[in-house]
Amino acid sequence: MRESASKLDVRLWWLQAVLGLCLLCGCGAAEFDYAAARERMVSQQLTVPGRDITNARVLSAMRKVPRHELVPASLRAQAYGDYPLPIGFDQTISQPFIVAFMTEKLDPKSTDKVLEIGTGSGYQAAVLAELVREVYTIEIVEPLARRAEADLKRLGYTNVFVRAGDGYKGWPEASPFDAIIVTCAPERVPQALVDQLREDGRMIIPVGPAGNQELYLLRKKSGAVERRAVLPVRFVPMTGGKAVDSKR
Ligand code: SAH
């Protein structure tokens, strides 16, 4: 009687061990799926002809940042799709290709200090944080700013500084910036941002009314700004104060 009870114990122990292993493998597989989804995102959306993202550091940041951790839980399975996603408060996280394209155009250096206007989910800030020394990012919707700040901290980014406020004014105390990225569209380039860009610095910014926006790459040369249109785009409008537009 005693012997058969101990046999049963052993069998139960084995059953538990096998179940535990299955659970562990299941969790690992789910994590592996996200990594595989990131690989597919890079090979099918970023390096394909017509998209042509080639900067190896940018591609490795895109392979690394867990985008699924920065979208609403109900949309995680779609996090690596070739489209923007809603993040609440009528705002969106940009399509992965647009994030990679803008990041590549900024030509990020490991010593750079970068300003972002429009933190949103914090994803673009995380991609930049992999590539540059410091990222300063401003979000006008306070709860979005606080959520992105908490998420970036949770993911271990210590070189991103988040401010809730109006990006039109930039972040004068932290200026000058080596590069500025704007991820919402003003009708004109805010003068404060031009002022806070260092000589020879780069700015990537969508400009224009909804439905007719162009992404511009600006470079500050001898105090003046050279600008080049690089891609027609569709971004959410930049809200906030408009009294300080430049003439561009
Ligand atoms: N970069 C984001 C996507 C941004 S969507 C990401 O990776 O998820 C654009 C964001 O710009 C929105 O969250 C919107 O609230 C914000 N925004 C709009 N006008 C702004 C302003 N004047 N200052 C700062 N943020 C602004």
Tab-separated table of C-alpha atoms and ligand atoms in Angstrom:
chain	number	residue	atom	x	y	z
A	1	MET	CA	0.000	0.000	0.000
A	2	ARG	CA	2.746	2.381	1.062
A	3	GLU	CA	4.845	1.431	-1.970
A	4	SER	CA	2.071	2.153	-4.496
A	5	ALA	CA	1.429	5.530	-2.800
A	6	SER	CA	5.084	6.475	-3.280
A	7	LYS	CA	4.926	5.300	-6.921
A	8	LEU	CA	1.955	7.613	-7.369
A	9	ASP	CA	3.990	10.430	-5.779
A	10	VAL	CA	6.821	9.868	-8.243
A	11	ARG	CA	4.402	9.838	-11.169
A	12	LEU	CA	2.791	13.051	-9.962
A	13	TRP	CA	6.230	14.618	-9.575
A	14	TRP	CA	7.093	13.691	-13.180
A	15	LEU	CA	3.779	15.044	-14.404
A	16	GLN	CA	4.434	18.341	-12.627
A	17	ALA	CA	7.978	18.528	-13.999
A	18	VAL	CA	6.791	17.883	-17.575
A	19	LEU	CA	3.971	20.429	-17.222
A	20	GLY	CA	6.430	22.990	-15.807
A	21	LEU	CA	8.809	22.420	-18.716
A	22	CYS	CA	5.964	22.858	-21.222
A	23	LEU	CA	4.979	26.123	-19.549
A	24	LEU	CA	8.583	27.347	-19.603
A	25	CYS	CA	8.981	26.440	-23.278
A	26	GLY	CA	5.660	28.121	-24.036
A	27	CYS	CA	6.805	31.392	-22.440
A	28	GLY	CA	10.140	31.175	-24.221
A	29	ALA	CA	8.389	30.579	-27.525
A	30	ALA	CA	6.182	33.648	-27.005
A	31	GLU	CA	9.273	35.789	-26.357
A	32	PHE	CA	11.019	34.187	-29.335
A	33	ASP	CA	8.026	35.079	-31.491
A	34	TYR	CA	8.489	38.785	-30.771
A	35	ALA	CA	12.173	38.572	-31.662
A	36	ALA	CA	11.256	36.695	-34.843
A	37	ALA	CA	8.590	39.307	-35.612
A	38	ARG	CA	11.252	42.031	-35.275
A	39	GLU	CA	13.547	40.145	-37.668
A	40	ARG	CA	10.706	39.853	-40.190
A	41	MET	CA	9.922	43.542	-39.708
A	42	VAL	CA	13.515	44.405	-40.630
A	43	SER	CA	13.815	42.029	-43.576
A	44	GLN	CA	10.342	42.614	-45.051
A	45	GLN	CA	9.692	46.294	-44.286
A	46	LEU	CA	13.038	48.082	-43.880
A	47	THR	CA	15.756	46.584	-46.067
A	48	VAL	CA	13.543	45.805	-49.091
A	49	PRO	CA	14.006	47.691	-52.390
A	50	GLY	CA	12.089	50.944	-52.293
A	51	ARG	CA	12.468	51.218	-48.488
A	52	ASP	CA	16.266	50.889	-48.486
A	53	ILE	CA	17.189	51.418	-44.835
A	54	THR	CA	20.913	50.580	-44.805
A	55	ASN	CA	22.444	52.136	-41.657
A	56	ALA	CA	23.628	49.081	-39.690
A	57	ARG	CA	23.320	50.778	-36.279
A	58	VAL	CA	19.755	51.888	-37.045
A	59	LEU	CA	18.825	48.375	-38.209
A	60	SER	CA	20.289	46.833	-35.070
A	61	ALA	CA	18.307	49.258	-32.863
A	62	MET	CA	15.139	48.323	-34.793
A	63	ARG	CA	15.956	44.633	-34.173
A	64	LYS	CA	16.387	45.284	-30.468
A	65	VAL	CA	13.699	47.670	-29.159
A	66	PRO	CA	10.623	45.778	-27.860
A	67	ARG	CA	7.915	47.764	-29.695
A	68	HIS	CA	5.280	45.339	-28.336
A	69	GLU	CA	6.003	46.655	-24.814
A	70	LEU	CA	5.041	50.192	-25.874
A	71	VAL	CA	1.677	49.569	-27.563
A	72	PRO	CA	-1.653	48.864	-25.803
A	73	ALA	CA	-1.724	45.242	-24.543
A	74	SER	CA	-4.650	44.396	-26.848
A	75	LEU	CA	-2.558	45.348	-29.916
A	76	ARG	CA	0.671	43.530	-29.022
A	77	ALA	CA	0.230	40.869	-31.676
A	78	GLN	CA	0.156	43.634	-34.305
A	79	ALA	CA	3.072	45.616	-32.859
A	80	TYR	CA	5.477	44.720	-35.702
A	81	GLY	CA	3.005	45.232	-38.566
A	82	ASP	CA	3.722	47.647	-41.420
A	83	TYR	CA	1.356	50.362	-40.144
A	84	PRO	CA	0.854	52.890	-37.324
A	85	LEU	CA	-1.248	51.859	-34.293
A	86	PRO	CA	-3.479	53.827	-31.911
A	87	ILE	CA	-1.965	54.508	-28.458
A	88	GLY	CA	-4.931	56.335	-26.873
A	89	PHE	CA	-5.767	60.048	-26.574
A	90	ASP	CA	-6.357	60.159	-30.372
A	91	GLN	CA	-2.614	59.658	-30.976
A	92	THR	CA	-0.624	56.983	-32.803
A	93	ILE	CA	2.731	55.211	-32.728
A	94	SER	CA	4.339	55.665	-36.178
A	95	GLN	CA	4.799	52.834	-38.673
A	96	PRO	CA	8.181	51.079	-38.072
A	97	PHE	CA	9.470	52.145	-41.514
A	98	ILE	CA	8.824	55.841	-40.759
A	99	VAL	CA	10.680	55.517	-37.423
A	100	ALA	CA	13.653	53.834	-39.141
A	101	PHE	CA	13.609	56.322	-42.053
A	102	MET	CA	13.579	59.409	-39.816
A	103	THR	CA	16.230	57.936	-37.526
A	104	GLU	CA	18.512	57.113	-40.454
A	105	LYS	CA	18.088	60.590	-41.943
A	106	LEU	CA	19.169	62.124	-38.607
A	107	ASP	CA	22.508	60.305	-38.991
A	108	PRO	CA	22.704	59.573	-35.225
A	109	LYS	CA	26.151	59.507	-33.577
A	110	SER	CA	26.908	57.832	-30.240
A	111	THR	CA	27.992	61.206	-28.809
A	112	ASP	CA	24.822	63.099	-29.869
A	113	LYS	CA	22.297	64.863	-27.673
A	114	VAL	CA	18.927	64.676	-29.429
A	115	LEU	CA	15.606	66.473	-28.885
A	116	GLU	CA	12.341	64.779	-29.855
A	117	ILE	CA	8.994	66.602	-30.070
A	118	GLY	CA	6.028	64.227	-29.684
A	119	THR	CA	7.003	61.397	-27.292
A	120	GLY	CA	3.749	59.472	-27.863
A	121	SER	CA	4.426	55.857	-26.873
A	122	GLY	CA	8.148	56.447	-26.296
A	123	TYR	CA	9.123	54.027	-29.098
A	124	GLN	CA	11.013	56.522	-31.269
A	125	ALA	CA	12.776	57.793	-28.126
A	126	ALA	CA	13.810	54.213	-27.243
A	127	VAL	CA	15.202	53.618	-30.748
A	128	LEU	CA	17.222	56.839	-30.467
A	129	ALA	CA	18.330	55.963	-26.938
A	130	GLU	CA	20.046	52.866	-28.376
A	131	LEU	CA	22.030	55.072	-30.759
A	132	VAL	CA	22.907	58.377	-29.079
A	133	ARG	CA	24.172	59.690	-25.748
A	134	GLU	CA	21.028	61.445	-24.526
A	135	VAL	CA	17.438	61.901	-25.684
A	136	TYR	CA	15.258	64.778	-24.475
A	137	THR	CA	11.635	64.251	-25.438
A	138	ILE	CA	8.563	66.477	-25.010
A	139	GLU	CA	4.913	65.358	-25.101
A	140	ILE	CA	1.972	67.758	-24.853
A	141	VAL	CA	-0.557	65.155	-23.610
A	142	GLU	CA	0.465	64.800	-19.979
A	143	PRO	CA	-0.811	61.225	-19.353
A	144	LEU	CA	1.036	60.046	-22.482
A	145	ALA	CA	4.230	61.716	-21.243
A	146	ARG	CA	3.922	60.065	-17.824
A	147	ARG	CA	3.146	56.647	-19.321
A	148	ALA	CA	6.054	56.797	-21.772
A	149	GLU	CA	8.373	57.924	-18.977
A	150	ALA	CA	7.341	54.952	-16.812
A	151	ASP	CA	7.581	52.487	-19.728
A	152	LEU	CA	11.044	53.699	-20.757
A	153	LYS	CA	12.225	53.400	-17.166
A	154	ARG	CA	10.758	49.889	-16.924
A	155	LEU	CA	12.643	48.927	-20.101
A	156	GLY	CA	15.892	50.185	-18.559
A	157	TYR	CA	16.506	53.371	-20.572
A	158	THR	CA	18.416	55.764	-18.322
A	159	ASN	CA	19.456	58.233	-21.058
A	160	VAL	CA	15.947	59.466	-21.964
A	161	PHE	CA	14.463	62.539	-20.265
A	162	VAL	CA	10.719	63.076	-20.696
A	163	ARG	CA	8.935	66.398	-20.223
A	164	ALA	CA	5.187	67.058	-20.357
A	165	GLY	CA	4.762	70.347	-22.213
A	166	ASP	CA	4.516	72.218	-25.498
A	167	GLY	CA	7.261	71.229	-27.919
A	168	TYR	CA	6.943	74.524	-29.826
A	169	LYS	CA	9.190	76.066	-27.197
A	170	GLY	CA	11.763	73.282	-27.331
A	171	TRP	CA	13.911	72.552	-24.247
A	172	PRO	CA	16.179	75.629	-23.994
A	173	GLU	CA	18.020	74.567	-20.802
A	174	ALA	CA	19.269	71.378	-22.477
A	175	SER	CA	20.166	73.043	-25.822
A	176	PRO	CA	22.038	73.152	-28.149
A	177	PHE	CA	21.087	69.801	-29.688
A	178	ASP	CA	23.090	67.868	-32.278
A	179	ALA	CA	19.850	66.697	-33.845
A	180	ILE	CA	16.105	67.345	-33.492
A	181	ILE	CA	13.298	64.994	-34.549
A	182	VAL	CA	9.697	66.175	-34.692
A	183	THR	CA	7.030	63.459	-34.880
A	184	CYS	CA	3.938	65.672	-35.183
A	185	ALA	CA	3.342	68.140	-37.998
A	186	PRO	CA	3.395	71.931	-37.513
A	187	GLU	CA	2.388	74.205	-40.408
A	188	ARG	CA	5.792	75.902	-40.210
A	189	VAL	CA	9.099	75.009	-38.571
A	190	PRO	CA	9.042	76.440	-35.011
A	191	GLN	CA	11.770	79.097	-34.720
A	192	ALA	CA	12.675	78.002	-31.161
A	193	LEU	CA	13.702	74.598	-32.528
A	194	VAL	CA	15.963	76.172	-35.165
A	195	ASP	CA	17.523	78.320	-32.432
A	196	GLN	CA	18.182	75.260	-30.246
A	197	LEU	CA	19.921	73.306	-33.001
A	198	ARG	CA	23.716	73.533	-32.943
A	199	GLU	CA	25.721	74.694	-35.956
A	200	ASP	CA	25.881	71.842	-38.478
A	201	GLY	CA	23.042	70.090	-36.583
A	202	ARG	CA	20.285	68.124	-38.347
A	203	MET	CA	16.511	68.347	-37.945
A	204	ILE	CA	13.897	65.999	-39.413
A	205	ILE	CA	10.380	67.412	-39.350
A	206	PRO	CA	7.037	66.886	-41.128
A	207	VAL	CA	5.575	70.229	-42.222
A	208	GLY	CA	2.167	71.145	-43.623
A	209	PRO	CA	-1.573	70.846	-43.071
A	210	ALA	CA	-3.264	67.435	-42.632
A	211	GLY	CA	-3.351	65.626	-45.963
A	212	ASN	CA	-0.507	67.627	-47.492
A	213	GLN	CA	2.632	67.121	-45.434
A	214	GLU	CA	6.195	66.737	-46.517
A	215	LEU	CA	9.045	65.409	-44.382
A	216	TYR	CA	11.973	67.847	-44.470
A	217	LEU	CA	15.601	67.323	-43.538
A	218	LEU	CA	17.127	70.598	-42.328
A	219	ARG	CA	20.761	71.398	-41.681
A	220	LYS	CA	21.995	74.521	-39.902
A	221	LYS	CA	24.903	76.099	-41.787
A	222	SER	CA	26.450	79.410	-40.677
A	223	GLY	CA	23.261	80.217	-38.751
A	224	ALA	CA	21.041	79.704	-41.831
A	225	VAL	CA	18.963	76.615	-42.542
A	226	GLU	CA	19.254	74.443	-45.637
A	227	ARG	CA	16.227	72.264	-46.217
A	228	ARG	CA	15.396	69.337	-48.456
A	229	ALA	CA	12.070	67.511	-48.886
A	230	VAL	CA	12.631	63.771	-48.401
A	231	LEU	CA	9.215	62.057	-48.239
A	232	PRO	CA	5.479	62.869	-48.388
A	233	VAL	CA	4.004	61.771	-45.034
A	234	ARG	CA	0.909	61.774	-42.832
A	235	PHE	CA	1.439	62.779	-39.191
A	236	VAL	CA	-0.912	63.981	-36.459
A	237	PRO	CA	-0.903	67.784	-36.280
A	238	MET	CA	1.346	69.593	-33.839
A	239	THR	CA	-0.933	71.289	-31.335
A	240	GLY	CA	0.084	73.997	-28.876
A	241	GLY	CA	1.322	77.583	-29.313
A	242	LYS	CA	1.907	78.812	-32.834
A	243	ALA	CA	3.061	82.357	-32.153
A	244	VAL	CA	6.711	81.507	-32.639
A	245	ASP	CA	6.825	80.044	-36.165
A	246	SER	CA	9.789	80.824	-38.344
A	247	LYS	CA	9.160	82.013	-41.894
A	248	ARG	CA	10.030	78.581	-43.313
B	1	SAH	N1	7.116	59.492	-31.579
B	1	SAH	C1	5.897	58.843	-31.139
B	1	SAH	C2	4.717	59.047	-32.073
B	1	SAH	C3	4.210	60.382	-31.911
B	1	SAH	S1	2.581	60.736	-32.410
B	1	SAH	C4	6.115	57.365	-30.901
B	1	SAH	O1	7.209	56.857	-31.144
B	1	SAH	O2	5.189	56.736	-30.414
B	1	SAH	C5	2.736	62.477	-32.176
B	1	SAH	C6	2.715	62.946	-30.751
B	1	SAH	O3	2.981	64.351	-30.764
B	1	SAH	C7	1.378	62.771	-30.065
B	1	SAH	O4	1.550	62.011	-28.900
B	1	SAH	C8	0.940	64.197	-29.734
B	1	SAH	O5	0.241	64.318	-28.534
B	1	SAH	C9	2.272	64.933	-29.689
B	1	SAH	N2	2.210	66.389	-29.868
B	1	SAH	C10	1.378	67.107	-30.671
B	1	SAH	N3	1.647	68.432	-30.560
B	1	SAH	C11	2.675	68.559	-29.671
B	1	SAH	C12	3.396	69.665	-29.121
B	1	SAH	N4	3.106	70.923	-29.441
B	1	SAH	N5	4.386	69.404	-28.246
B	1	SAH	C13	4.695	68.124	-27.885
B	1	SAH	N6	4.036	67.048	-28.342
B	1	SAH	C14	3.036	67.250	-29.238
